[in-house]
Amino acid sequence: MIEKIKRFARSPQGRRTIEQVRRASADPRRRAQAKGFLSKLRRRG
């Protein structure tokens, strides 16, 4: 499983995805949305 993630991260598509996540996490509004989403997931688990 971890090997698949590593391979994806090294691929061009993975690099694009990582860059999009970095940009989104720099935006305070997006960060708040992500926090809310993660807290919902944790409550379900």
C-alpha angles and dihedrals in degrees: 000000000000090000090056090052091049092050091049092049090054094048121092091247091050092051090051091050092049090050091050091051091049091052092046092049090054089060110085093211092053091046090055091049091051092049091052092048093049093048090052090052092049092050091053093050 
